[in-house]
Short mmCIF file of C-alpha atoms in Angstrom, two decimals:
data_model
loop_
_atom_site.label_atom_id
_atom_site.label_comp_id
_atom_site.label_asym_id
_atom_site.label_seq_id
_atom_site.Cartn_x
_atom_site.Cartn_y
_atom_site.Cartn_z
CA UNK A 896 -47.17 -21.35 0.30
CA UNK A 897 -45.17 -21.01 -2.88
CA UNK A 898 -43.60 -17.73 -1.78
CA UNK A 899 -42.73 -19.28 1.59
CA UNK A 900 -40.87 -21.72 -0.15
CA UNK A 901 -38.88 -19.56 -2.21
CA UNK A 902 -38.29 -17.27 0.99
CA UNK A 903 -37.08 -20.45 2.72
CA UNK A 904 -34.85 -21.33 -0.08
CA UNK A 905 -33.54 -17.77 -0.45
CA UNK A 906 -32.57 -17.98 3.37
CA UNK A 907 -30.80 -21.33 2.88
CA UNK A 908 -28.81 -19.95 -0.06
CA UNK A 909 -28.01 -16.85 1.77
CA UNK A 910 -26.62 -18.81 4.92
CA UNK A 911 -24.78 -21.12 2.62
CA UNK A 912 -22.92 -18.22 1.14
CA UNK A 913 -22.16 -16.51 4.47
CA UNK A 914 -21.14 -19.90 5.86
CA UNK A 915 -18.77 -20.64 2.94
CA UNK A 916 -17.14 -16.97 3.15
CA UNK A 917 -16.83 -17.06 6.85
CA UNK A 918 -13.07 -16.88 7.80
CA UNK A 919 -11.82 -20.10 9.38
CA UNK A 920 -8.95 -18.67 11.52
CA UNK A 921 -9.40 -21.17 14.25
CA UNK A 922 -9.20 -24.25 12.04
CA UNK A 923 -6.07 -23.36 10.10
CA UNK A 924 -2.52 -24.20 11.27
CA UNK A 925 0.25 -21.67 12.13
CA UNK A 926 1.86 -22.19 8.77
CA UNK A 927 -1.00 -21.43 6.65
CA UNK A 928 -1.92 -18.50 8.95
CA UNK A 929 1.47 -16.89 8.41
CA UNK A 930 0.98 -17.51 4.53
CA UNK A 931 -2.50 -16.24 4.62
CA UNK A 932 -1.42 -12.99 6.63
CA UNK A 933 1.48 -12.41 4.76
CA UNK A 934 -0.81 -11.92 1.36
CA UNK A 935 -2.76 -9.73 3.29
CA UNK A 936 0.02 -7.28 4.73
CA UNK A 937 1.73 -5.16 2.15
CA UNK A 938 5.39 -4.56 1.83
CA UNK A 939 6.37 -1.31 3.33
CA UNK A 940 8.95 -0.69 0.70
CA UNK A 941 7.78 -2.36 -2.28
CA UNK A 942 5.12 -0.84 -4.75
CA UNK A 943 1.65 -2.86 -4.64
CA UNK A 944 3.07 -6.11 -3.30
CA UNK A 945 2.33 -8.27 -0.43
CA UNK A 946 5.09 -9.05 2.18
CA UNK A 947 4.51 -12.76 0.65
CA UNK A 948 5.56 -11.65 -2.81
CA UNK A 949 8.57 -9.65 -2.25
CA UNK A 950 12.01 -10.43 -1.04
CA UNK A 951 12.86 -7.03 -0.08
CA UNK A 952 14.42 -7.08 3.70
CA UNK A 953 11.54 -5.22 5.02
CA UNK A 954 9.25 -7.90 3.54
CA UNK A 955 11.32 -10.52 4.96
CA UNK A 956 11.26 -8.88 8.48
CA UNK A 957 7.55 -8.58 8.19
CA UNK A 958 7.17 -12.30 7.33
CA UNK A 959 9.32 -13.26 10.30
CA UNK A 960 7.26 -10.75 12.66
CA UNK A 961 4.09 -12.26 11.52
CA UNK A 962 5.53 -15.79 12.27
CA UNK A 963 6.60 -14.52 15.66
CA UNK A 964 3.20 -13.15 16.81
CA UNK A 965 1.25 -16.32 15.28
CA UNK A 966 3.71 -18.14 17.37
CA UNK A 967 3.07 -16.06 20.39
CA UNK A 968 -0.66 -16.73 20.18
CA UNK A 969 -1.59 -13.42 18.84
CA UNK A 970 -5.12 -13.38 16.71
CA UNK A 971 -5.14 -12.46 12.85
CA UNK A 972 -6.80 -9.28 13.78
CA UNK A 973 -4.23 -8.25 16.37
CA UNK A 974 -1.36 -9.01 13.98
CA UNK A 975 -2.99 -6.99 11.27
CA UNK A 976 -3.55 -4.38 13.90
CA UNK A 977 0.22 -4.31 14.62
CA UNK A 978 0.86 -3.50 10.93
CA UNK A 979 -1.83 -0.84 10.60
CA UNK A 980 -0.92 0.95 13.86
CA UNK A 981 2.51 1.31 12.58
CA UNK A 982 2.11 1.95 8.48
CA UNK A 983 -1.71 2.93 8.60
CA UNK A 984 -4.46 1.63 6.76
CA UNK A 985 -2.06 1.36 3.54
CA UNK A 986 -0.48 -1.60 5.45
CA UNK A 987 -3.39 -3.95 4.27
CA UNK A 988 -3.61 -5.17 0.85
CA UNK A 989 -7.52 -5.37 1.31
CA UNK A 990 -8.81 -2.30 3.16
CA UNK A 991 -10.82 -2.78 6.39
CA UNK A 992 -14.44 -3.19 5.79
CA UNK A 993 -15.38 -0.36 8.07
CA UNK A 994 -15.70 3.42 8.08
CA UNK A 995 -15.43 4.86 4.42
CA UNK A 996 -14.24 1.31 3.37
CA UNK A 997 -17.51 -0.19 4.10
CA UNK A 998 -19.36 2.11 1.56
CA UNK A 999 -18.43 0.28 -1.64
CA UNK A 1000 -19.48 -2.99 -0.09
CA UNK A 1001 -22.79 -1.49 1.29
CA UNK A 1002 -23.44 0.25 -2.01
CA UNK A 1003 -23.77 -2.74 -4.33
CA UNK A 1004 -26.54 -4.61 -2.35
CA UNK A 1005 -28.14 -1.49 -1.78
CA UNK A 1006 -28.47 -0.90 -5.38
CA UNK A 1007 -29.29 -4.23 -6.32
CA UNK A 1008 -31.77 -4.34 -3.70
CA UNK A 1009 -33.59 -0.99 -4.90
CA UNK A 1010 -33.54 -2.12 -8.41
CA UNK A 1011 -34.96 -5.49 -7.54
CA UNK A 1012 -37.77 -4.07 -5.54
CA UNK A 1013 -38.54 -1.76 -8.18
CA UNK A 1014 -38.85 -4.55 -10.80
CA UNK A 1015 -40.82 -6.60 -8.28
CA UNK A 1016 -43.43 -3.90 -7.89
CA UNK A 1017 -43.69 -3.02 -11.44
CA UNK A 1018 -44.36 -6.58 -12.19
CA UNK A 1019 -46.72 -7.13 -9.51
CA UNK A 1020 -48.67 -4.04 -10.20
CA UNK A 1021 -48.64 -5.07 -14.05
CA UNK A 1022 -50.19 -8.50 -13.13
CA UNK A 1023 -52.70 -6.85 -10.48
CA UNK A 1024 -53.74 -4.49 -13.25
CA UNK A 1025 -54.24 -7.40 -15.81
CA UNK A 1026 -56.45 -9.22 -13.25
CA UNK A 1027 -58.41 -6.64 -11.77
CA UNK A 1028 -59.04 -4.29 -14.84
CA UNK A 1029 -59.40 -6.52 -17.77
CA UNK A 1030 -62.30 -4.19 -18.99
CA UNK A 1031 -60.33 -1.13 -18.52
CA UNK A 1032 -57.40 -2.36 -20.34
CA UNK A 1033 -59.74 -3.56 -23.19
CA UNK A 1034 -61.15 -0.02 -23.32
CA UNK A 1035 -57.78 1.40 -23.48
CA UNK A 1036 -55.50 -0.98 -24.68
CA UNK A 1037 -52.99 1.47 -26.43
CA UNK A 1038 -52.64 3.72 -23.18
CA UNK A 1039 -52.03 0.44 -21.04
CA UNK A 1040 -49.44 -1.08 -23.31
CA UNK A 1041 -47.68 2.05 -23.43
CA UNK A 1042 -47.67 2.41 -19.72
CA UNK A 1043 -46.47 -1.12 -19.24
CA UNK A 1044 -44.00 -0.45 -21.83
CA UNK A 1045 -42.87 2.53 -19.79
CA UNK A 1046 -42.48 0.59 -16.60
CA UNK A 1047 -40.68 -2.10 -18.07
CA UNK A 1048 -38.29 0.42 -19.40
CA UNK A 1049 -37.65 1.96 -16.21
CA UNK A 1050 -37.28 -1.30 -14.62
CA UNK A 1051 -34.78 -2.26 -17.30
CA UNK A 1052 -32.76 1.10 -17.15
CA UNK A 1053 -32.65 0.51 -13.29
CA UNK A 1054 -31.53 -2.83 -13.53
CA UNK A 1055 -28.83 -1.65 -16.18
CA UNK A 1056 -27.99 1.16 -13.84
CA UNK A 1057 -27.56 -1.28 -10.88
CA UNK A 1058 -25.10 -3.42 -12.94
CA UNK A 1059 -23.28 -0.30 -14.03
CA UNK A 1060 -22.84 0.98 -10.61
CA UNK A 1061 -21.98 -2.57 -9.25
CA UNK A 1062 -19.20 -2.88 -11.88
CA UNK A 1063 -18.03 0.94 -11.22
CA UNK A 1064 -17.90 0.26 -7.64
CA UNK A 1065 -16.28 -2.93 -7.76
CA UNK A 1066 -13.67 -1.66 -10.26
CA UNK A 1067 -12.90 1.39 -8.27
CA UNK A 1068 -12.50 -0.95 -5.25
CA UNK A 1069 -10.22 -3.28 -6.73
CA UNK A 1070 -7.29 -0.91 -7.15
CA UNK A 1071 -7.36 0.29 -3.39
CA UNK A 1072 -9.76 -2.00 -1.31
CA UNK A 1073 -11.05 -4.92 -3.14
CA UNK A 1074 -10.21 -8.52 -2.86
CA UNK A 1075 -9.79 -8.96 -6.68
CA UNK A 1076 -6.67 -6.96 -6.48
CA UNK A 1077 -4.78 -10.10 -4.67
CA UNK A 1078 -5.98 -12.16 -7.74
CA UNK A 1079 -4.53 -9.50 -10.12
CA UNK A 1080 -1.30 -9.40 -7.98
CA UNK A 1081 -1.07 -13.34 -8.05
CA UNK A 1082 -1.40 -13.18 -11.98
CA UNK A 1083 1.27 -10.45 -12.32
CA UNK A 1084 3.36 -12.35 -9.81
CA UNK A 1085 3.03 -15.32 -11.90
CA UNK A 1086 4.20 -13.40 -14.90
CA UNK A 1087 7.05 -11.94 -12.92
CA UNK A 1088 8.46 -15.33 -11.87
CA UNK A 1089 8.05 -16.67 -15.56
CA UNK A 1090 9.90 -13.71 -16.86
CA UNK A 1091 12.61 -14.38 -14.27
CA UNK A 1092 12.97 -17.93 -15.38
CA UNK A 1093 13.12 -16.97 -19.18
CA UNK A 1094 15.77 -14.51 -18.23
CA UNK A 1095 17.73 -17.21 -16.51
CA UNK A 1096 17.31 -19.38 -19.40
CA UNK A 1097 18.61 -16.59 -21.55
CA UNK A 1098 15.77 -15.82 -23.58
CA UNK A 1099 15.55 -12.08 -22.97
CA UNK A 1100 13.20 -11.41 -25.77
CA UNK A 1101 10.52 -13.79 -24.30
CA UNK A 1102 11.17 -12.25 -20.84
CA UNK A 1103 10.44 -8.85 -22.32
CA UNK A 1104 6.96 -10.05 -23.59
CA UNK A 1105 6.20 -11.54 -20.31
CA UNK A 1106 6.95 -8.35 -18.58
CA UNK A 1107 4.64 -6.56 -21.11
CA UNK A 1108 1.99 -9.08 -20.00
CA UNK A 1109 2.50 -8.36 -16.32
CA UNK A 1110 2.37 -4.57 -17.24
CA UNK A 1111 -0.75 -4.87 -19.28
CA UNK A 1112 -2.20 -5.83 -15.86
CA UNK A 1113 -0.39 -3.64 -13.48
CA UNK A 1114 1.00 -0.64 -15.72
CA UNK A 1115 3.13 0.81 -12.91
CA UNK A 1116 4.51 -2.59 -11.50
CA UNK A 1117 8.11 -1.44 -10.87
CA UNK A 1118 9.82 -4.88 -11.07
CA UNK A 1119 8.38 -5.31 -14.59
CA UNK A 1120 8.99 -1.80 -15.47
CA UNK A 1121 12.86 -1.93 -14.24
CA UNK A 1122 13.78 -5.32 -15.53
CA UNK A 1123 12.42 -4.82 -19.07
CA UNK A 1124 14.21 -1.78 -19.18
CA UNK A 1125 17.42 -3.57 -17.92
CA UNK A 1126 16.93 -6.21 -20.54
CA UNK A 1127 16.66 -3.60 -23.10
CA UNK A 1128 19.78 -2.00 -21.74
CA UNK A 1129 21.44 -5.37 -21.89
CA UNK A 1130 20.47 -5.75 -25.60
CA UNK A 1131 22.30 -2.52 -26.59
CA UNK A 1132 19.73 -0.13 -26.15
CA UNK A 1133 20.55 2.07 -23.22
CA UNK A 1134 18.65 4.84 -23.96
CA UNK A 1135 15.40 3.01 -24.65
CA UNK A 1136 16.02 0.93 -21.41
CA UNK A 1137 16.52 3.98 -19.24
CA UNK A 1138 12.90 5.05 -20.34
CA UNK A 1139 11.46 1.81 -18.61
CA UNK A 1140 13.90 2.10 -15.65
CA UNK A 1141 12.92 5.91 -15.05
CA UNK A 1142 9.24 4.94 -15.34
CA UNK A 1143 10.03 2.35 -12.53
CA UNK A 1144 11.78 5.18 -10.39
CA UNK A 1145 8.97 7.49 -11.21
CA UNK A 1146 6.21 4.60 -9.92
CA UNK A 1147 8.37 3.86 -6.78
CA UNK A 1148 11.49 6.02 -5.95
CA UNK A 1149 12.17 3.68 -3.36
CA UNK A 1150 12.62 0.60 -5.33
CA UNK A 1151 16.27 -0.26 -4.99
CA UNK A 1152 16.69 -2.50 -8.29
CA UNK A 1153 15.68 0.31 -10.58
CA UNK A 1154 18.20 2.58 -8.82
CA UNK A 1155 20.83 -0.19 -9.48
CA UNK A 1156 20.01 -0.50 -13.05
CA UNK A 1157 20.04 3.25 -13.62
CA UNK A 1158 23.19 3.86 -11.67
CA UNK A 1159 24.96 1.01 -13.96
CA UNK A 1160 23.55 2.42 -17.02
CA UNK A 1161 24.62 6.03 -16.32
CA UNK A 1162 28.04 4.75 -15.29
CA UNK A 1163 28.77 2.13 -18.11
CA UNK A 1164 26.71 3.48 -20.89
CA UNK A 1165 26.19 7.18 -20.59
CA UNK A 1166 29.57 8.24 -18.80
CA UNK A 1167 27.59 10.22 -16.42
CA UNK A 1168 29.31 9.44 -12.97
CA UNK A 1169 27.50 12.10 -11.21
CA UNK A 1170 24.04 10.83 -11.71
CA UNK A 1171 25.45 7.14 -11.41
CA UNK A 1172 26.62 8.16 -7.76
CA UNK A 1173 23.33 9.81 -7.05
CA UNK A 1174 21.34 6.53 -7.95
CA UNK A 1175 23.88 4.23 -6.12
CA UNK A 1176 23.42 6.51 -2.83
CA UNK A 1177 19.78 6.21 -3.21
CA UNK A 1178 20.13 2.42 -3.72
CA UNK A 1179 22.33 2.09 -0.40
CA UNK A 1180 19.74 3.89 1.54
CA UNK A 1181 17.08 1.40 0.52
CA UNK A 1182 17.95 -1.74 2.67
CA UNK A 1183 19.46 -3.37 -0.37
CA UNK A 1184 20.24 -7.24 -0.10
CA UNK A 1185 23.74 -7.46 1.43
CA UNK A 1186 24.92 -9.47 -1.66
CA UNK A 1187 24.52 -6.49 -3.71
CA UNK A 1188 25.77 -3.97 -1.59
CA UNK A 1189 29.43 -4.36 -2.24
CA UNK A 1190 29.18 -4.52 -6.00
CA UNK A 1191 27.42 -1.26 -5.67
CA UNK A 1192 29.99 0.33 -3.23
CA UNK A 1193 32.54 -0.81 -5.91
CA UNK A 1194 30.87 0.80 -8.68
CA UNK A 1195 30.18 3.91 -6.65
CA UNK A 1196 34.12 4.11 -6.19
CA UNK A 1197 34.68 3.83 -9.80
CA UNK A 1198 32.23 6.55 -10.43
CA UNK A 1199 33.73 8.92 -7.93
CA UNK A 1200 37.19 8.20 -9.73
CA UNK A 1201 35.74 8.82 -12.95
CA UNK A 1202 33.89 12.06 -11.56
CA UNK A 1203 37.21 13.25 -10.32
CA UNK A 1204 38.96 12.55 -13.60
CA UNK A 1205 36.21 14.34 -15.72
CA UNK A 1206 36.69 17.32 -13.19
CA UNK A 1207 40.39 17.44 -13.61
CA UNK A 1208 40.17 17.08 -17.37
CA UNK A 1209 37.77 19.89 -17.46
CA UNK A 1210 39.87 22.37 -15.58
CA UNK A 1211 41.56 24.94 -17.80
CA UNK A 1212 45.23 24.32 -18.46
CA UNK A 1213 44.95 20.59 -17.39
CA UNK B 1215 -61.47 6.61 -20.09
CA UNK B 1216 -62.77 9.81 -18.08
CA UNK B 1217 -60.81 13.04 -17.36
CA UNK B 1218 -60.37 12.26 -13.59
CA UNK B 1219 -59.01 8.65 -14.37
CA UNK B 1220 -56.44 10.30 -16.90
CA UNK B 1221 -55.48 12.86 -14.32
CA UNK B 1222 -55.02 10.27 -11.59
CA UNK B 1223 -52.94 8.26 -13.93
CA UNK B 1224 -50.80 11.38 -14.85
CA UNK B 1225 -50.37 12.30 -11.42
CA UNK B 1226 -49.23 8.73 -10.36
CA UNK B 1227 -46.87 8.67 -13.44
CA UNK B 1228 -45.28 11.92 -12.21
CA UNK B 1229 -44.93 10.81 -8.71
CA UNK B 1230 -43.33 7.58 -9.74
CA UNK B 1231 -40.96 9.40 -12.26
CA UNK B 1232 -40.08 11.76 -9.19
CA UNK B 1233 -39.28 8.76 -7.09
CA UNK B 1234 -37.24 7.26 -9.54
CA UNK B 1235 -35.31 10.31 -10.34
CA UNK B 1236 -34.77 10.67 -6.50
CA UNK B 1237 -33.38 7.15 -6.35
CA UNK B 1238 -31.11 7.77 -9.40
CA UNK B 1239 -29.64 10.96 -7.79
CA UNK B 1240 -29.04 9.02 -4.52
CA UNK B 1241 -27.33 6.27 -6.19
CA UNK B 1242 -25.18 8.78 -8.33
CA UNK B 1243 -24.34 10.83 -5.32
CA UNK B 1244 -23.34 7.61 -3.51
CA UNK B 1245 -21.38 6.64 -6.51
CA UNK B 1246 -19.34 9.92 -6.65
CA UNK B 1247 -18.88 9.66 -2.87
CA UNK B 1248 -17.18 6.39 -3.16
CA UNK B 1249 -14.77 7.58 -6.13
CA UNK B 1250 -14.25 10.62 -4.23
CA UNK B 1251 -13.20 8.60 -1.08
CA UNK B 1252 -10.72 6.48 -2.93
CA UNK B 1253 -7.23 7.44 -2.13
CA UNK B 1254 -5.45 9.01 -4.86
CA UNK B 1255 -1.67 7.77 -5.40
CA UNK B 1256 -0.44 11.17 -4.10
CA UNK B 1257 -2.60 10.86 -0.71
CA UNK B 1258 -1.17 7.21 -0.46
CA UNK B 1259 2.35 8.49 -0.83
CA UNK B 1260 1.79 11.29 1.67
CA UNK B 1261 0.14 8.77 4.06
CA UNK B 1262 3.23 6.57 3.65
CA UNK B 1263 5.73 9.66 4.45
CA UNK B 1264 3.96 10.40 7.77
CA UNK B 1265 4.39 7.84 10.58
CA UNK B 1266 1.24 6.56 11.99
CA UNK B 1267 2.78 6.40 15.29
CA UNK B 1268 3.04 10.05 15.67
CA UNK B 1269 1.17 10.93 18.87
CA UNK B 1270 1.19 7.47 20.17
CA UNK B 1271 3.29 5.66 22.77
CA UNK B 1272 6.74 4.83 21.45
CA UNK B 1273 7.27 0.95 21.13
CA UNK B 1274 9.53 -0.37 23.94
CA UNK B 1275 13.08 -0.79 23.01
CA UNK B 1276 15.13 -2.97 25.31
CA UNK B 1277 18.75 -4.34 24.76
CA UNK B 1278 22.33 -4.24 25.26
CA UNK B 1279 24.53 -1.74 23.36
CA UNK B 1280 26.93 -3.30 20.93
CA UNK B 1281 29.00 -0.27 20.13
CA UNK B 1282 29.25 3.51 21.09
CA UNK B 1283 32.56 3.55 23.05
CA UNK B 1284 31.89 3.91 26.95
CA UNK B 1285 28.12 2.99 26.05
CA UNK B 1286 29.36 -0.33 24.84
CA UNK B 1287 27.72 -3.42 26.92
CA UNK B 1288 25.27 -0.85 28.33
CA UNK B 1289 21.70 -1.84 29.03
CA UNK B 1290 19.05 0.30 27.12
CA UNK B 1291 15.46 0.21 28.21
CA UNK B 1292 13.43 3.18 26.34
CA UNK B 1293 10.46 3.13 29.11
CA UNK B 1294 13.34 4.08 31.77
CA UNK B 1295 14.24 7.06 29.88
CA UNK B 1296 10.83 8.75 30.62
CA UNK B 1297 11.42 12.47 31.65
CA UNK B 1298 13.94 13.03 28.76
CA UNK B 1299 13.64 13.42 25.02
CA UNK B 1300 15.18 10.44 23.14
CA UNK B 1301 16.29 10.55 19.55
CA UNK B 1302 15.91 7.01 18.00
CA UNK B 1303 17.90 6.56 14.85
CA UNK B 1304 17.73 3.56 12.53
CA UNK B 1305 20.92 3.14 10.37
CA UNK B 1306 23.20 0.61 9.03
CA UNK B 1307 26.96 0.93 8.17
CA UNK B 1308 26.33 -0.21 4.48
CA UNK B 1309 23.79 2.79 4.27
CA UNK B 1310 25.56 5.67 2.36
CA UNK B 1311 23.31 8.51 3.76
CA UNK B 1312 23.50 7.11 7.10
CA UNK B 1313 27.53 7.67 6.79
CA UNK B 1314 26.97 10.98 5.60
CA UNK B 1315 24.37 11.60 8.46
CA UNK B 1316 26.46 10.61 11.30
CA UNK B 1317 28.55 13.87 11.77
CA UNK B 1318 25.24 15.65 12.20
CA UNK B 1319 24.09 13.03 15.06
CA UNK B 1320 27.89 13.55 16.55
CA UNK B 1321 27.15 17.19 16.38
CA UNK B 1322 24.01 17.16 18.24
CA UNK B 1323 25.40 14.57 20.91
CA UNK B 1324 28.40 16.82 21.55
CA UNK B 1325 25.89 19.89 22.01
CA UNK B 1326 24.30 18.03 25.09
CA UNK B 1327 27.38 16.10 26.27
CA UNK B 1328 27.51 18.42 29.19
CA UNK B 1329 24.00 17.68 30.34
CA UNK B 1330 24.11 13.91 29.96
CA UNK B 1331 21.76 13.31 32.80
CA UNK B 1332 18.80 15.46 31.62
CA UNK B 1333 19.68 16.27 27.93
CA UNK B 1334 18.43 14.33 25.18
CA UNK B 1335 19.37 10.78 25.02
CA UNK B 1336 20.37 9.30 21.53
CA UNK B 1337 19.89 5.58 20.89
CA UNK B 1338 20.90 4.15 17.56
CA UNK B 1339 19.44 1.15 16.06
CA UNK B 1340 21.72 -0.84 13.47
CA UNK B 1341 19.16 -2.51 11.06
CA UNK B 1342 20.48 -5.61 9.54
CA UNK B 1343 23.98 -5.31 10.35
CA UNK B 1344 27.19 -7.00 11.48
CA UNK B 1345 27.97 -6.36 15.18
CA UNK B 1346 31.76 -5.83 14.25
CA UNK B 1347 30.92 -3.58 11.35
CA UNK B 1348 28.91 -1.45 13.73
CA UNK B 1349 31.49 -1.23 16.52
CA UNK B 1350 34.14 -0.39 14.00
CA UNK B 1351 32.01 2.36 12.44
CA UNK B 1352 31.56 3.95 15.82
CA UNK B 1353 35.15 3.61 16.82
CA UNK B 1354 36.20 5.21 13.49
CA UNK B 1355 33.77 7.83 13.54
CA UNK B 1356 32.99 8.71 16.95
CA UNK B 1357 29.85 8.59 19.11
CA UNK B 1358 29.32 7.58 22.69
CA UNK B 1359 25.52 6.81 22.82
CA UNK B 1360 23.90 3.25 22.97
CA UNK B 1361 23.64 1.19 19.65
CA UNK B 1362 21.50 -1.69 19.56
CA UNK B 1363 21.29 -4.45 17.09
CA UNK B 1364 18.23 -5.09 15.15
CA UNK B 1365 19.13 -8.22 13.00
CA UNK B 1366 15.66 -9.51 12.58
CA UNK B 1367 14.30 -5.85 11.70
CA UNK B 1368 11.72 -6.51 14.58
CA UNK B 1369 12.75 -3.08 15.98
CA UNK B 1370 12.46 -1.28 12.79
CA UNK B 1371 8.95 -2.72 12.17
CA UNK B 1372 7.71 -1.88 15.61
CA UNK B 1373 8.69 1.73 14.80
CA UNK B 1374 7.12 1.53 11.38
CA UNK B 1375 10.44 2.30 9.70
CA UNK B 1376 10.59 2.18 5.91
CA UNK B 1377 13.95 2.92 4.73
CA UNK B 1378 17.41 4.24 6.20
CA UNK B 1379 18.36 6.44 7.88
CA UNK B 1380 15.31 7.22 9.70
CA UNK B 1381 14.72 8.95 13.14
CA UNK B 1382 12.03 9.06 15.59
CA UNK B 1383 11.67 11.56 18.20
CA UNK B 1384 10.31 10.55 21.60
CA UNK B 1385 9.06 13.38 24.17
CA UNK B 1386 9.48 13.08 27.76
CA UNK B 1387 6.12 11.37 28.15
CA UNK B 1388 7.27 8.50 26.12
CA UNK B 1389 5.05 9.66 23.10
CA UNK B 1390 6.50 9.91 19.47
CA UNK B 1391 6.33 13.47 18.31
CA UNK B 1392 8.45 13.59 15.39
CA UNK B 1393 9.58 11.19 12.41
CA UNK B 1394 12.35 12.25 10.04
CA UNK B 1395 12.81 10.12 6.80
CA UNK B 1396 16.22 10.40 5.71
CA UNK B 1397 19.32 12.33 6.94
CA UNK B 1398 19.06 14.75 9.99
CA UNK B 1399 20.76 17.99 10.54
CA UNK B 1400 21.61 19.19 14.26
CA UNK B 1401 19.23 22.06 13.61
CA UNK B 1402 16.17 19.60 12.77
CA UNK B 1403 16.98 17.59 16.05
CA UNK B 1404 17.39 20.64 18.14
CA UNK B 1405 14.06 21.79 16.87
CA UNK B 1406 12.42 18.32 17.38
CA UNK B 1407 13.48 18.15 20.84
CA UNK B 1408 12.51 21.57 22.15
CA UNK B 1409 8.85 21.55 21.54
#
């Protein structure tokens, strides 16, 4: 009877968890769906950001496309599939829980279940033995104590292993597939916003410290790397700034802001127009915001003039 | 305790240890499989570089040309171009590599200009660009093929485009068979449209 009560409670709790975590697509309005989907779709041209977190032109286009498709009555799954069919599985911030993506999610409960069964069986056998064989236990107390100790040790070891495996699996999936990546991305996004505000408030030192906090959570965050480098360069340390800007380019060669920063640093601080032109060309090829395009084109023209001047000066007899 | 009891306990203990060892091995193998199945940054980049639409039907493109000399104002429907190779080029006049790429597109177009009815058809898609800038660009640099505006970026998204310039090759059956990120050359286009 007691077992039935526990079983009933377990089923009720399980159902509550399932119901609470079940997606409620039908009940949400269009704006909420667009917002939720924008957080699920990865920006095609930015590193590690969803289209909701980026202002890159392709991210803006993606948000508009999501809104159009929601308005057209397409389901969330159809909209996700639209992006996956064009950009592959990497289009989703959280990988689909099917195929290989399902493995981590099956493994954790499996390990916990196995460990639980072993612990349950060990304890049950231990109890039965105590009830059925009191005389034997009395006659060989040392042997049984040692055996029970062994069983408990095994059970504890398996429990520990289950925890380690679970943590390992969850941490392995958080980088590429897990839902906690979104939490981390949100924290990083919050740090980036704070750093942006600190920069606007003319507090570059505070902004650099905040970018460091973002980098502690996401060491390859291109925005934090590039803007930290740019602020350091503005502080009069172009060489040190370039180290961070180069890291941003290394993390994502298609991040236009890093190309912009490197181009200007090479042109203004390093007297290297050739490298500046390379960076400006790379910038212009990456769907840059229209407002920045004219400034870069002008800087590129300046770099070309400087390059021609340098070449003329290098010619013998000139 | 008798010897037989002791032997039985020992066998039971050994059996249990084997079962536990087997479970440990299975769990470890599964764990290794999980880590091994994680996409590396390199594989993710490789995945990014390759279009997911290769081998799939090309998304539909319908519109009216906003530039391209004699093609200006002409209606374009990709589905109606079945039976011909189609080169779909995404570009913008503010994109320096696109400007540098244009002579190659022009040379490829001129190569097939004598066989306009059956030769490869070119379609340019101007990504988030001003129609007047696009018209000026084609008037200045040449090119008589249709150019469609993609102000919202919806066409670029439907093709899974990531940056500019980017070119997709559509075979006569309407299937995407080629994808070139960055500037194209005449030889690359010739090779891609002669499979």
